[in-house]
Amino acid sequence: MVRGRDHQPDAGTGYAELARATYTRSGKPWRWWRPLIALAITGAGMLLGQTVLLVAFLVIDLAGASRVETWDPEVVLDRIVALDATDVPVLIVTLGGLACLIPSIYLGLAVAGMRPIGHIGSVALRLRWRWMLSLLPVALASLVLSLGITILVSMVAVAGAGGAPDAEVFTPQWTPVGTLVPALLVIVLLVPFQAAAEEYLFRGLFVQTLAAWLPARRWSMALVVVVTTLLFVAGHVYDVWGLLDVGVFGLAAVWLTLRTGGLEAAISLHVVNNVVVFSLQATGIFGSTEGSGEGSLVGVLATLISTIAYCWVVAVMARRAGLRSTSPWPSPRGVAPVPLPMPGVWAPVQVPSQPVR
């Protein structure tokens, strides 16, 4: 693009700077502490939601338990940490508690005065539902590719080892239908909100907050990507390979958010992954309905290949659809708005020069 004093500045603010841009366009001075208010209310809202659900869990589930030891706090904690995909009360507490992030974030933005609060969704100041729904089949294909690579490599490894004893890894322990159906119902209803809530927090609120505090430089955006990904990884209790797998997903999610100007692509991938994995885990096909938290080099490579493929397809679809990845107004950092003539009165338009960054 040609730059110079006679050329209009780039029209468009990226997703990361939307929080500051939407506020300063109202003519009010930006204050660094506003995101802190939003973060505090978000944390308080999630804590309140989790507390209410946990109390309900203790009252309803444990009050009817026949074993006295189930009242032991260690037993309760072990159940929550194990995250058995067929343990409906635990699913409601964990998934529902994370889902509380979405209303908490919107409330925090509203109280902090960072309106319109829709900037957390995309540069369109809302979630672009049609775009997000169109990506669900692509996300499913990506997950199938990842699972296919993992299973294929594992089968080859088992065959190379002579078939035993590693073959036991593929022996399912099927869940009874009476236990599976309610678990699947909870998974389908709550997991999409849990996955979306994590995107709202890590790729939404955290990204926009850090970008609002840092200068508009390339290094600052790289710092935003690294920090938010590390925070996302820190929120999971896995082994080294499992954390690397989560890190690959986190990097892909933040890239998708910045590339498409919204959370939709990351939400689609996250929702499909979690719904399918939780559902498969609930069936007992992996031999256990509990989350192991263990990863592998094969799993990391499969995730890397499948997420790269997903990112490439999303980029192609966004380009063909003409998807806007920036806002229709210029960045507020050092760029004065272009003055317009009054109605009925002719006046020359003064075009500001491109700021040096």
PDB file of C-alpha atoms in Angstrom, residues 213-226:
ATOM      1  CA  TRP A 213      -2.338  -1.511  27.700  1.00  0.00           C
ATOM      2  CA  LEU A 214       0.483  -1.952  25.181  1.00  0.00           C
ATOM      3  CA  PRO A 215       1.661   0.413  22.430  1.00  0.00           C
ATOM      4  CA  ALA A 216       0.688  -0.332  18.841  1.00  0.00           C
ATOM      5  CA  ARG A 217       3.802  -2.213  17.799  1.00  0.00           C
ATOM      6  CA  ARG A 218       4.436  -5.590  16.232  1.00  0.00           C
ATOM      7  CA  TRP A 219       6.318  -6.817  19.279  1.00  0.00           C
ATOM      8  CA  SER A 220       3.365  -5.944  21.504  1.00  0.00           C
ATOM      9  CA  MET A 221       1.006  -8.067  19.411  1.00  0.00           C
ATOM     10  CA  ALA A 222       3.478 -10.952  19.577  1.00  0.00           C
ATOM     11  CA  LEU A 223       3.524 -10.506  23.358  1.00  0.00           C
ATOM     12  CA  VAL A 224      -0.284 -10.614  23.450  1.00  0.00           C
ATOM     13  CA  VAL A 225      -0.283 -13.891  21.519  1.00  0.00           C
ATOM     14  CA  VAL A 226       2.349 -15.502  23.750  1.00  0.00           C
TER      15      VAL A 226
END
